[in-house]
mmCIF file of C-alpha atoms in Angstrom:
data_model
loop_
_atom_site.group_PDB
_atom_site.id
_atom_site.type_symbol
_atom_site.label_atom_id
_atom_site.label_comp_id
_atom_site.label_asym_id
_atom_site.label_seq_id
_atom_site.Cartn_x
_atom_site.Cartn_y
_atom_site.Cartn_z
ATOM 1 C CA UNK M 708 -25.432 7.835 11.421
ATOM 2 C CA UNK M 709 -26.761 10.402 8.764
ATOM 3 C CA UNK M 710 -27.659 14.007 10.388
ATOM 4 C CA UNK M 711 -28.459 17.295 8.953
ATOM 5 C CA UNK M 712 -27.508 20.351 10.910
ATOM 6 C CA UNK M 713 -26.956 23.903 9.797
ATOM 7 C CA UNK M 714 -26.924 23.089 6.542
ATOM 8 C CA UNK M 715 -24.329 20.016 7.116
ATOM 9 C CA UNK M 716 -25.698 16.750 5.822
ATOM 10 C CA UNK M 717 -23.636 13.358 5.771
ATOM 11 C CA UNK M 718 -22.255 11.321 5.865
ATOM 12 C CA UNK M 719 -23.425 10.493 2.338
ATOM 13 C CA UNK M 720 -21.924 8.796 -0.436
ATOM 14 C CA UNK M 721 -20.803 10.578 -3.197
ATOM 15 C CA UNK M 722 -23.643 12.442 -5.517
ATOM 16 C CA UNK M 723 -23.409 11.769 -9.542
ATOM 17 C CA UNK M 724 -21.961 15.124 -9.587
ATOM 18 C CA UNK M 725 -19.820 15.121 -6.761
ATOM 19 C CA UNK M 726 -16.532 14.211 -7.766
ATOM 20 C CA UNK M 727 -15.345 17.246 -9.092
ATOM 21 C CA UNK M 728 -16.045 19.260 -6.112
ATOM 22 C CA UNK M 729 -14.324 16.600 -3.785
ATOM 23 C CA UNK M 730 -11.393 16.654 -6.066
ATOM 24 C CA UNK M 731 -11.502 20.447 -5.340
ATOM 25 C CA UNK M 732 -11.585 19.886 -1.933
ATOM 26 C CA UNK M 733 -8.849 17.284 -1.809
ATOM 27 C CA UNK M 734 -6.761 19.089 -3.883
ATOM 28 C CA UNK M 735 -6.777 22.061 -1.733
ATOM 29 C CA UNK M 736 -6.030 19.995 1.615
ATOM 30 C CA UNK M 737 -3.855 17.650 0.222
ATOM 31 C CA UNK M 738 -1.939 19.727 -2.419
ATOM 32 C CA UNK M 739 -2.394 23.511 -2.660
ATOM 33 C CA UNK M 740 -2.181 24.245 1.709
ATOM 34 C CA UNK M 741 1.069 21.620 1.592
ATOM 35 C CA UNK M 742 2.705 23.808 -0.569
ATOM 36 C CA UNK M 743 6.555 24.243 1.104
ATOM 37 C CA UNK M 744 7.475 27.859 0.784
ATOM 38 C CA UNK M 745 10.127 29.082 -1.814
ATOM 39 C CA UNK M 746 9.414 25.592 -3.845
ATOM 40 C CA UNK M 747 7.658 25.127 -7.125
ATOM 41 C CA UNK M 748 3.532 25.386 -6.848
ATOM 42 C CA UNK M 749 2.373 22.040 -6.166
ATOM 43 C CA UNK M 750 0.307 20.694 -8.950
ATOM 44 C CA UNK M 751 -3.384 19.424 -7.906
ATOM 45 C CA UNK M 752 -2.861 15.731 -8.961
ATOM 46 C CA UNK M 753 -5.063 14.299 -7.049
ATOM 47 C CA UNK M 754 -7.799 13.164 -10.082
ATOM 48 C CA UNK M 755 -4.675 12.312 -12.168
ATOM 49 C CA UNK M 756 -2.613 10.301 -8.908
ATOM 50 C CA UNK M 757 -5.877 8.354 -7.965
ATOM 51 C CA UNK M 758 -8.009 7.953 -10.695
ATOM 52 C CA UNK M 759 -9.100 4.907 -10.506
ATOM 53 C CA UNK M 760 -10.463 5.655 -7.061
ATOM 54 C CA UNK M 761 -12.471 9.133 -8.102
ATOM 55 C CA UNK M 762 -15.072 7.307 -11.138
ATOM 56 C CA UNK M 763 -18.306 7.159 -10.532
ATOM 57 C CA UNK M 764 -18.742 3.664 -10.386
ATOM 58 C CA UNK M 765 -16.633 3.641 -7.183
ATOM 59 C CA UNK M 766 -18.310 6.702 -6.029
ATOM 60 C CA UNK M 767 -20.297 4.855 -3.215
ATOM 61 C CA UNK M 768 -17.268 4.480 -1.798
ATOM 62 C CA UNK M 769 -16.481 7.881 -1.708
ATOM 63 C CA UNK M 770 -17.980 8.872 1.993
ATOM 64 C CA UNK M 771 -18.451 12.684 1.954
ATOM 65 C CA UNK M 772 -20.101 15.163 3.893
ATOM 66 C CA UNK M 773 -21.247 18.391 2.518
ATOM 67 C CA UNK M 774 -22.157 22.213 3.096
ATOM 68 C CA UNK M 775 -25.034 23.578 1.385
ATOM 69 C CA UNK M 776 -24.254 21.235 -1.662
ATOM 70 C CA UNK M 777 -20.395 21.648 -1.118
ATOM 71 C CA UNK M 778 -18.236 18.774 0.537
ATOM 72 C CA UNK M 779 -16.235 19.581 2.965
ATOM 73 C CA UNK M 780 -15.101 16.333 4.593
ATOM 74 C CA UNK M 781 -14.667 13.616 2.626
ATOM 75 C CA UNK M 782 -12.466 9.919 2.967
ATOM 76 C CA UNK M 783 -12.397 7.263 -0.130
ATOM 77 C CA UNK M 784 -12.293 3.869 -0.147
ATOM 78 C CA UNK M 785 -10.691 1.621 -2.917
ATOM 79 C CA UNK M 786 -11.699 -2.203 -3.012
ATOM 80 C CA UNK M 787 -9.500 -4.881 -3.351
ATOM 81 C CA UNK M 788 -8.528 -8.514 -3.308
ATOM 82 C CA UNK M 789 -4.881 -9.508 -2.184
ATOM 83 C CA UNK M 790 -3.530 -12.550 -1.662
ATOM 84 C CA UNK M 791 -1.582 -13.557 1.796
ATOM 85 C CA UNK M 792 0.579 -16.314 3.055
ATOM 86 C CA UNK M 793 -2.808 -18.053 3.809
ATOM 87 C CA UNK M 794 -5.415 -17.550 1.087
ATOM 88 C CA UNK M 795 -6.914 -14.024 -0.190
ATOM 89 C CA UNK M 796 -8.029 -11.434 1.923
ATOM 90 C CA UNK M 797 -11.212 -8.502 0.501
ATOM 91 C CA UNK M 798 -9.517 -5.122 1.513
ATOM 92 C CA UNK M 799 -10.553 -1.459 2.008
ATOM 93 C CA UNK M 800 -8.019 1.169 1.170
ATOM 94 C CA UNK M 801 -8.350 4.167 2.491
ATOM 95 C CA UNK M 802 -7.574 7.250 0.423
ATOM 96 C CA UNK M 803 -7.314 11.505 1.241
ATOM 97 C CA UNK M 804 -8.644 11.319 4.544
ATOM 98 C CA UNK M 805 -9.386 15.420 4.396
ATOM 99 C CA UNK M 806 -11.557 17.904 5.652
ATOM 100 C CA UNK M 807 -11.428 21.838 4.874
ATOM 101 C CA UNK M 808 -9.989 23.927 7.096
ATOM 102 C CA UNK M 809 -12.937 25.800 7.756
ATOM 103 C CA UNK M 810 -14.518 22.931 9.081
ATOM 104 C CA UNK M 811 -12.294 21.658 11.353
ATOM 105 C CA UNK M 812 -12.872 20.887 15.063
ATOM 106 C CA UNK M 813 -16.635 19.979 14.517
ATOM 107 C CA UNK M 814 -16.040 16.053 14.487
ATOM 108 C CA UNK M 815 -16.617 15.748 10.535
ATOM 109 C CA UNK M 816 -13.669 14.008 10.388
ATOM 110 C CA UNK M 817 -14.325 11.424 12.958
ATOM 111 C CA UNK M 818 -18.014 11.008 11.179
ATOM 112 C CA UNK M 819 -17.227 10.663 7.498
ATOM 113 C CA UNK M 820 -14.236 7.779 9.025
ATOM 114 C CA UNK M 821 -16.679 5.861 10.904
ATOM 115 C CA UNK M 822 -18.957 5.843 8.508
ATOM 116 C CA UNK M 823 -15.884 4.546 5.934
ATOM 117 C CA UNK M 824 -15.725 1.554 8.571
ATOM 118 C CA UNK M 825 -19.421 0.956 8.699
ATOM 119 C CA UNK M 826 -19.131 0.897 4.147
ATOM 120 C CA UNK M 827 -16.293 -1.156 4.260
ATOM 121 C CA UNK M 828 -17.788 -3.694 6.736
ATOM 122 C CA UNK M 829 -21.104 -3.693 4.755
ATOM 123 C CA UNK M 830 -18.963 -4.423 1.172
ATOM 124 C CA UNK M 831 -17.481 -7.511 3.008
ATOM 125 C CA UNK M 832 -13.863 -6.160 3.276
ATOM 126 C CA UNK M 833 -11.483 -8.313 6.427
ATOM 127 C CA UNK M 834 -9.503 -5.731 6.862
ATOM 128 C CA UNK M 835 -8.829 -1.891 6.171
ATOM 129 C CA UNK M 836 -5.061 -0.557 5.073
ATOM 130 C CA UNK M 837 -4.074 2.814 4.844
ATOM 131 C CA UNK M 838 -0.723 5.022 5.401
ATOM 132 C CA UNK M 839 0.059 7.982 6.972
ATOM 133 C CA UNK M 840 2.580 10.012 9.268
ATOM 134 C CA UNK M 841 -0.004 10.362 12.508
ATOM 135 C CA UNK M 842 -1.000 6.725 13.538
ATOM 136 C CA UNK M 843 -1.818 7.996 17.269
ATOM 137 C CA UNK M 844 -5.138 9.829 15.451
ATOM 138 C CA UNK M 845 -6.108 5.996 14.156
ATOM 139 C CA UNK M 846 -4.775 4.137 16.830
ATOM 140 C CA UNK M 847 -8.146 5.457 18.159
ATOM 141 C CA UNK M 848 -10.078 3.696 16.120
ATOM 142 C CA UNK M 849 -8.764 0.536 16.238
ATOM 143 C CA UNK M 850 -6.267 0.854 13.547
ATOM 144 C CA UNK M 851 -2.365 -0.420 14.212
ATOM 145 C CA UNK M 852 0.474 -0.559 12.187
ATOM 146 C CA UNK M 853 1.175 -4.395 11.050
ATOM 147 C CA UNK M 854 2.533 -6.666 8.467
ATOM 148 C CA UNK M 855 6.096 -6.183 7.035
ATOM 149 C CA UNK M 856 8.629 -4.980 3.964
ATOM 150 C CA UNK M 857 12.321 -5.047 3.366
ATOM 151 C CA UNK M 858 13.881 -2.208 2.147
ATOM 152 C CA UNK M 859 17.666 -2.696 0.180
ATOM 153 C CA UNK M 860 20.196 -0.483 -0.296
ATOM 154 C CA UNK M 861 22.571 -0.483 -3.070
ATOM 155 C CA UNK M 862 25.591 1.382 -4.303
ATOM 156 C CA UNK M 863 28.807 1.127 -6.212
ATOM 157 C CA UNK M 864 30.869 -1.102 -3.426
ATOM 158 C CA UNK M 865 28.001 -3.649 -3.602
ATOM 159 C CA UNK M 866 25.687 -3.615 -6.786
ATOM 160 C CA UNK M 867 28.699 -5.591 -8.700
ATOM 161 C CA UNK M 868 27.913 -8.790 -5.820
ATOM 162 C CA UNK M 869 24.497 -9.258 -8.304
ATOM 163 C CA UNK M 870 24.436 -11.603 -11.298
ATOM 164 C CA UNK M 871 25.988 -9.723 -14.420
ATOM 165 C CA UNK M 872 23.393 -8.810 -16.464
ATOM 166 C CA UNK M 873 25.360 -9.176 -20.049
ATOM 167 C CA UNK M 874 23.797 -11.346 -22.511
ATOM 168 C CA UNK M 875 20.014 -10.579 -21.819
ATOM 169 C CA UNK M 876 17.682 -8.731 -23.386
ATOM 170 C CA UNK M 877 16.835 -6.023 -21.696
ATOM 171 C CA UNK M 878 14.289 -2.906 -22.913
ATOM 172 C CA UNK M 879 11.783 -0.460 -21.796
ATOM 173 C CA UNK M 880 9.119 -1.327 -24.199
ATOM 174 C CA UNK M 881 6.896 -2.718 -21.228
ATOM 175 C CA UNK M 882 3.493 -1.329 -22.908
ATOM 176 C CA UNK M 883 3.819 -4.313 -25.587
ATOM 177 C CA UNK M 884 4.030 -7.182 -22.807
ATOM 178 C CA UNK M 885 1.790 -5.521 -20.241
ATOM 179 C CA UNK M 886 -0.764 -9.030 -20.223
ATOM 180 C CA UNK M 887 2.483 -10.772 -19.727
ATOM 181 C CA UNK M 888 3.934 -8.825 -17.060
ATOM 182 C CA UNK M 889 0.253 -8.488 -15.073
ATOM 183 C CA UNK M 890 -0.144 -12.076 -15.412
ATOM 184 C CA UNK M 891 3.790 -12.355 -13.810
ATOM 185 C CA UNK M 892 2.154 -9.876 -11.071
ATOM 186 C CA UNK M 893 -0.825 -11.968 -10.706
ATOM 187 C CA UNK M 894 1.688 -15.099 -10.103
ATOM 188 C CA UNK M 895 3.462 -13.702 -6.869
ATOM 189 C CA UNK M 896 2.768 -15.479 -3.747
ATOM 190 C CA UNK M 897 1.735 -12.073 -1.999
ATOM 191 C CA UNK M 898 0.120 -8.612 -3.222
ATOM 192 C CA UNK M 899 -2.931 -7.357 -5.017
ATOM 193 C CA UNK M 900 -4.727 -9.251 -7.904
ATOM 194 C CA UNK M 901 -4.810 -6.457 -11.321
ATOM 195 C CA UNK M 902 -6.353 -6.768 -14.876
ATOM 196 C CA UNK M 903 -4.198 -5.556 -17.927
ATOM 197 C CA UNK M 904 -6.171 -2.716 -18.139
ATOM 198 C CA UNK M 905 -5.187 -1.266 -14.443
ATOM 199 C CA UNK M 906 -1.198 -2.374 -14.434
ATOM 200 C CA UNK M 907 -1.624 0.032 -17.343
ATOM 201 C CA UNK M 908 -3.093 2.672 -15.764
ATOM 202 C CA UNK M 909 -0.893 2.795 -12.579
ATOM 203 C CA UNK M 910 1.829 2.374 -14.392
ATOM 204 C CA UNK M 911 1.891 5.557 -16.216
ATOM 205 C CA UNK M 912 0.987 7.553 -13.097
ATOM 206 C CA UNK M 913 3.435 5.369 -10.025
ATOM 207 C CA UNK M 914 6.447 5.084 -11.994
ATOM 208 C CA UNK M 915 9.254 6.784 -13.724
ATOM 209 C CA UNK M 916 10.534 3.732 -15.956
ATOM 210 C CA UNK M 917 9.530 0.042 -16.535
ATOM 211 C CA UNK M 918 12.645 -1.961 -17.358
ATOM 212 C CA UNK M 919 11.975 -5.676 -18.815
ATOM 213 C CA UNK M 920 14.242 -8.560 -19.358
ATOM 214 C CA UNK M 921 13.526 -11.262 -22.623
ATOM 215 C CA UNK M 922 13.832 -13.651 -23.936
ATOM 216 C CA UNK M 923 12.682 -14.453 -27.804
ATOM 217 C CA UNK M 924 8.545 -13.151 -27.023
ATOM 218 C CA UNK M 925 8.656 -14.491 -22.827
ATOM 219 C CA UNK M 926 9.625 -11.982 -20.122
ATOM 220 C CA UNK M 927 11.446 -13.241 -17.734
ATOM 221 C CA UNK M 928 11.619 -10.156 -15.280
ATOM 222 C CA UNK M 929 10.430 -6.623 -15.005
ATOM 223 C CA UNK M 930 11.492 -3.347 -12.726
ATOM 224 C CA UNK M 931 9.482 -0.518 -11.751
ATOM 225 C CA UNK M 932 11.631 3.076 -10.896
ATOM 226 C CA UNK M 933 10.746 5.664 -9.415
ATOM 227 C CA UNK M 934 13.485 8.184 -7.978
ATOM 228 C CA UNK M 935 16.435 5.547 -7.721
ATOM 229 C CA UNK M 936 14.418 3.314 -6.106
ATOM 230 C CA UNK M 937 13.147 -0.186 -7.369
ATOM 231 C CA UNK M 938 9.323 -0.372 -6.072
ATOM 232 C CA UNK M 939 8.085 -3.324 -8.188
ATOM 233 C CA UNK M 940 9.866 -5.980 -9.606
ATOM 234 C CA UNK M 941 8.807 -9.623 -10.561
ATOM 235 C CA UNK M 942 9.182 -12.674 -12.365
ATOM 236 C CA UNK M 943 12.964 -15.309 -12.356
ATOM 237 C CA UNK M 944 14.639 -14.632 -8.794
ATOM 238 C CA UNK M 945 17.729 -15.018 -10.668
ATOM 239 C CA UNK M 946 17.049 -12.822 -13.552
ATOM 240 C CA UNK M 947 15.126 -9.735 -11.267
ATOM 241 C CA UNK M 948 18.443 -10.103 -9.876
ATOM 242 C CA UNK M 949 20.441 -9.334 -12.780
ATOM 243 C CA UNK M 950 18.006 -6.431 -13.741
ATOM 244 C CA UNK M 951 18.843 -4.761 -10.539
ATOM 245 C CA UNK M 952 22.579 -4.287 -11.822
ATOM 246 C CA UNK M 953 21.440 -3.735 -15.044
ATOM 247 C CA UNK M 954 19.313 -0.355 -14.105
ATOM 248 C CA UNK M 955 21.895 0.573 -11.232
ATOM 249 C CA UNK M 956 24.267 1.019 -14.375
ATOM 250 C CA UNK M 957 21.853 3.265 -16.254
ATOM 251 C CA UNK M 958 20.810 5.579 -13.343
ATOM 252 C CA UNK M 959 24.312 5.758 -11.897
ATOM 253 C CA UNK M 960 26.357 8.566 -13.352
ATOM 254 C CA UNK M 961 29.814 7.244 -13.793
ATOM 255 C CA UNK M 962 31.449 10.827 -14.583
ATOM 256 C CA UNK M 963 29.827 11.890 -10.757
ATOM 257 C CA UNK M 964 32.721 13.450 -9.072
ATOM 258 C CA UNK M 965 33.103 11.812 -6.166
ATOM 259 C CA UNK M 966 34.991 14.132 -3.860
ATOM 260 C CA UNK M 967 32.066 17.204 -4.347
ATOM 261 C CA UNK M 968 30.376 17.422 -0.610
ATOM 262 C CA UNK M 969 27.428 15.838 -0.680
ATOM 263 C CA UNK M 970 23.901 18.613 -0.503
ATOM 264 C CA UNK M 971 22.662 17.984 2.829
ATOM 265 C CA UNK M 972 20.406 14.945 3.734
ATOM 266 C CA UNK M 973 22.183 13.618 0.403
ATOM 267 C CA UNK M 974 25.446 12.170 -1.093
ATOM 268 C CA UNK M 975 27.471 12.976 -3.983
ATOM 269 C CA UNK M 976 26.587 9.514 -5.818
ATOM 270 C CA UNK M 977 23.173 7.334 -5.987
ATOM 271 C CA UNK M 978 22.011 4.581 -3.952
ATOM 272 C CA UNK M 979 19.395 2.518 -5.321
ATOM 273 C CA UNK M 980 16.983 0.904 -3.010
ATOM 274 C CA UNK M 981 14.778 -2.077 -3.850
ATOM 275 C CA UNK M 982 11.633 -2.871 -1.845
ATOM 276 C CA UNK M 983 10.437 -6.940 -1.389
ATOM 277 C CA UNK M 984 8.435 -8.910 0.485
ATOM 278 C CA UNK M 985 9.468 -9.372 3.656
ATOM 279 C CA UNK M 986 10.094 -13.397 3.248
ATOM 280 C CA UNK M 987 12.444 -16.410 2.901
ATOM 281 C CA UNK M 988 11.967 -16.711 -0.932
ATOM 282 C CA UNK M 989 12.317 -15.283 -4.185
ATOM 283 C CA UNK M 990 14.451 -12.356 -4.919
ATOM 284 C CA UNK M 991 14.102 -11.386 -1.366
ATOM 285 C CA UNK M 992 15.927 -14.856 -0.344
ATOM 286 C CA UNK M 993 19.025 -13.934 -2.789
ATOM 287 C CA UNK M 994 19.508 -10.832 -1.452
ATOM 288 C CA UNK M 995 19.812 -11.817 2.058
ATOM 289 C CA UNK M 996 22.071 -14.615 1.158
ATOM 290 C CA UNK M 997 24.514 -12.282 -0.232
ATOM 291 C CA UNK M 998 24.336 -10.642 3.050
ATOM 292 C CA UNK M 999 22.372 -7.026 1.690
ATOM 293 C CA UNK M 1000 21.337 -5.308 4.796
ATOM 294 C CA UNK M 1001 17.675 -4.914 4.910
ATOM 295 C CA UNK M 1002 15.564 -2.510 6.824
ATOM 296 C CA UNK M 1003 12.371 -3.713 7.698
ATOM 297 C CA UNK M 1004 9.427 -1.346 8.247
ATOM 298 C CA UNK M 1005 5.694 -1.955 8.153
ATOM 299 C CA UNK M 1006 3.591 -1.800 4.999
ATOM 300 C CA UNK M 1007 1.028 0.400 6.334
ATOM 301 C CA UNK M 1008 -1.733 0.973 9.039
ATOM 302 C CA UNK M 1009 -4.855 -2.161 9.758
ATOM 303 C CA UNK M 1010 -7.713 -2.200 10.746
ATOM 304 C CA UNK M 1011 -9.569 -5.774 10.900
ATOM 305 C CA UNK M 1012 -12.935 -5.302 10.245
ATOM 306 C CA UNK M 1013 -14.224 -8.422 10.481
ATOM 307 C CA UNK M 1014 -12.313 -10.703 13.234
ATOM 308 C CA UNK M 1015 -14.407 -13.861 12.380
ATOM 309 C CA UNK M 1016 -14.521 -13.336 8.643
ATOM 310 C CA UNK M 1017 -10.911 -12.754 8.993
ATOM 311 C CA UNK M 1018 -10.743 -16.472 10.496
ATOM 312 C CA UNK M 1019 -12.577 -17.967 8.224
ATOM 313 C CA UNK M 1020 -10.895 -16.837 4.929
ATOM 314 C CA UNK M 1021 -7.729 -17.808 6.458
ATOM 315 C CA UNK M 1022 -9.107 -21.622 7.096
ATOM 316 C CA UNK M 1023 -8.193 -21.163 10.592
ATOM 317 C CA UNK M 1024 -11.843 -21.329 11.942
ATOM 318 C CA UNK M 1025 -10.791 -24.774 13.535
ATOM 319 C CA UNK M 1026 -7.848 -23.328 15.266
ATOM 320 C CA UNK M 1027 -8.793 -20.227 16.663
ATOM 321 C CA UNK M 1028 -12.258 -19.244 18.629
ATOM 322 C CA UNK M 1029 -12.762 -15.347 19.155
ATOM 323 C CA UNK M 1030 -14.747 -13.459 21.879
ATOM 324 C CA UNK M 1031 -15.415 -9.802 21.784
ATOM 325 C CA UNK M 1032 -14.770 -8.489 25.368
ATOM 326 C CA UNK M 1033 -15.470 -4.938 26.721
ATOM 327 C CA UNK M 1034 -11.977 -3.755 25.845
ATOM 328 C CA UNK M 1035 -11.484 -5.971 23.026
ATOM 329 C CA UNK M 1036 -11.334 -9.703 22.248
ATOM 330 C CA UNK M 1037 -10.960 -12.896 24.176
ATOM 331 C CA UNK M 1038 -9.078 -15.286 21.316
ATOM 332 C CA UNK M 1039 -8.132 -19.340 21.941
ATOM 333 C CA UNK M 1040 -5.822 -21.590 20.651
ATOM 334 C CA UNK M 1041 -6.070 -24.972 22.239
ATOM 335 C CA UNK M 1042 -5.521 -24.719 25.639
ATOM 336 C CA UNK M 1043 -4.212 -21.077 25.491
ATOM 337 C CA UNK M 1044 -5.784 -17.460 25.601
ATOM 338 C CA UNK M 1045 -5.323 -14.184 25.208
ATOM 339 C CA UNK M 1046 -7.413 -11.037 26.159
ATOM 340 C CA UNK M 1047 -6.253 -8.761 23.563
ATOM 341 C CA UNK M 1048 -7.543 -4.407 21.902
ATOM 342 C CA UNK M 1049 -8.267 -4.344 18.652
ATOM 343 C CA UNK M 1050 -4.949 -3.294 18.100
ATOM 344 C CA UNK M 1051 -3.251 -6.050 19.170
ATOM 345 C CA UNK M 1052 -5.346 -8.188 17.263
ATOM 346 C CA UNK M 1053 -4.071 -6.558 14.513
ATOM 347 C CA UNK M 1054 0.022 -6.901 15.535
ATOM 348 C CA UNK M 1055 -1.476 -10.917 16.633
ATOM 349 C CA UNK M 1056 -2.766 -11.546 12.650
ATOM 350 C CA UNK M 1057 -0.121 -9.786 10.424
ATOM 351 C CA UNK M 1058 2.898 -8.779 12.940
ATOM 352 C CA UNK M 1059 5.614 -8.377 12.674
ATOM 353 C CA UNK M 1060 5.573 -8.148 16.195
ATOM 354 C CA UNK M 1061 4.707 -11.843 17.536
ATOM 355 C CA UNK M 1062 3.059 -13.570 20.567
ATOM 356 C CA UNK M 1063 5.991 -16.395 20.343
ATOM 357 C CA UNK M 1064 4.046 -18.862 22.849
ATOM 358 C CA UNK M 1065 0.472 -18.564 20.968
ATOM 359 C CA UNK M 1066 0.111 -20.282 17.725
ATOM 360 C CA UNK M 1067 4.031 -19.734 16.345
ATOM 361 C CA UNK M 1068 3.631 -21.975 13.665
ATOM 362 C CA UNK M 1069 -0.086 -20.237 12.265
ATOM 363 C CA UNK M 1070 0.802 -16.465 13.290
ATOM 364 C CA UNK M 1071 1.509 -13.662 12.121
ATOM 365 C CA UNK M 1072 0.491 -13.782 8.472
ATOM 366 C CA UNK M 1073 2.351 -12.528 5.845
ATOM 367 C CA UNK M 1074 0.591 -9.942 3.606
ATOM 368 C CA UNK M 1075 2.667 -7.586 1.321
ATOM 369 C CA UNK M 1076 1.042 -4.783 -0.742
ATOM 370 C CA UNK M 1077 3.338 -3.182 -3.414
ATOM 371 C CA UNK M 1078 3.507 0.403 -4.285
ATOM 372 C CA UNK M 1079 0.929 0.168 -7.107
ATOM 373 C CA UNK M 1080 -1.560 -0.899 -5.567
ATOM 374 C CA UNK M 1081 -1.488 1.457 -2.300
ATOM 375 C CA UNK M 1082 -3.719 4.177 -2.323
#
């Protein structure tokens, strides 16, 4: 609910002229106070990291609330369609939660988030996604962390167990074949629909390199690195394969010594990891066959904001009927129930966590988001 007092007023979506003041703002909370001492000055890279979410025609869903003309609390919200194991989901992704230290300890941040929720329920978003190192501040709200990702690890006594990548083509001119590779993108079973226009634009800003494999004008595969680590890849299971080895070999340094002490938290030679979707297919499914460990963590923070609508753009309306309780939600499968918070709904719906008696074969579903498309 709006409210004016002492000069506060929100929350409000952002003005036409906004943006560069909330930029300030986020900047300063997110970049400038964050500063570690005795490191370089962090650069304020907010506009230039997130872009695409600070325009003004996704300023609506920038939820601010301002001093005197001045924001001062402010949370974004970037739309999104992604596709899961079981048809496409409309997501809200949350972006620099922030308010200015000045202002803290008055509830502004609590406002300008519920009033994110109330946007993103009104745009017709399922669910909400965000990430972030204190989950007990959202697990108040209803938000849990859910759904899965595999994490590999490669170095020199196991990168040689890929295919050898001699004999293909492989380049970094990946701004010629960028409708190719987003329509490769587009292909995957799970993640994030994009146009040509944003793979562009993300790519430029997410990632250090964007390796390709072709053949005569078709790619077959692409990489996306960033600090040793693989955090897109798509296209042939067998070929994304290959291009692993392939850009271990360029970022390893074969002339490393390897009996210098590693720095601390470090080691004296790379590992490369690669991140996947955490399935029984693709690239993901060779890698566990050769027997790759794999940590699994979560992809990020959910919030369902829509139970039913959730149910219904799943095609599971015949399977499941929902009841919101007062501590939750009464949900039935045949002739079995559970009373369940809104959090658990959330670890019910995406897991990986499972309720192995209710509805195995129809729950959890899988939903993946890669790097690019997290905000």
């Amino acid at each position: 609910m709006n409210k004016t007092t002492n000069h506060l007023e929100g929350p409000v979506p952002c003005g036409e002229y906004d943006i560069p003041s909330v930029l300030d703002l986020l900047n300063l909370v997110m970049r400038i106070l964050r500063q570690v001492p005795g490191q370089p000055p962090t650069l304020p890279t907010i506009g230039f990291d997130w872009s695409h979410v600070y325009t003004h025609a996704n300023r609506n869903n920038i939820r601010i609330i301002k001093d005197r003309g001045n924001p001062v609390s402010s949370v974004a919200i970037w739309p999104h369609t992604i596709k899961t194991s079981r048809g496409d989901l409309s997501i809200g992704g949350i972006n620099c939660f922030a308010t200015h230290p000045d202002y803290r300890g008055r509830g502004l941040g609590e406002s300008v988030l519920l009033d994110a929720h109330s946007k993103m329920l009104s745009n017709g978003h399922h669910i909400a996604l965000l990430g972030t190192g204190i989950p007990d501040y959202y697990r108040k709200y209803g938000w849990e962390y859910a759904a899965s990702s595999n994490s590999f690890e490669f170095d020199r006594g196991n990168i040689g167990l890929l295919p050898d990548p001699s004999g293909l083509d492989i380049h970094e001119d990946w701004r010629t074949y960028c409708t190719q590779i987003t329509d490769i993108h587009n292909k995957k079973p799970l993640g994030a629909y994009r146009t040509v226009d944003f793979f562009n634009m993300i790519s430029v800003r997410k990632f250090d390199n964007i390796f390709v494999c072709q053949s005569s004008n078709e790619i077959l595969a692409y990489a996306c690195v960033r600090n040793n680590s693989i955090l897109e890849h798509g296209g042939d299971p067998t070929t994304t394969a290959a291009l692993f080895r392939h850009i271990f070999s360029r970022l390893d340094d074969p002339n490393t010594p390897t009996s210098l002490s590693p720095t601390k938290g470090g080691r004296s030679t790379i590992t490369m990891k690669i991140e996947t979707p955490h399935t029984t297919s693709g690239i993901t499914e060779i890698l566990d066959n050769i027997g790759i460990p794999a940590q699994i963590d979560y992809v990020g923070m959910i919030l369902i904001l829509d139970p039913q609508g959730l149910i219904n753009a799943l095609d599971l309306q015949d399977e499941f009927k929902l009841c919101k309780t007062e501590n939750g939600w009464h949900i039935s499968h045949r002739d079995q129930s559970l009373n369940l918070t809104q959090c658990e709904l959330t670890k019910l719906f995406f897991g990986p966590e499972c309720w192995t008696h209710f509805a195995p074969n129809l729950l959890p579903i899988n939903l993946f988001q890669w790097v690019g498309d997290k905000v």
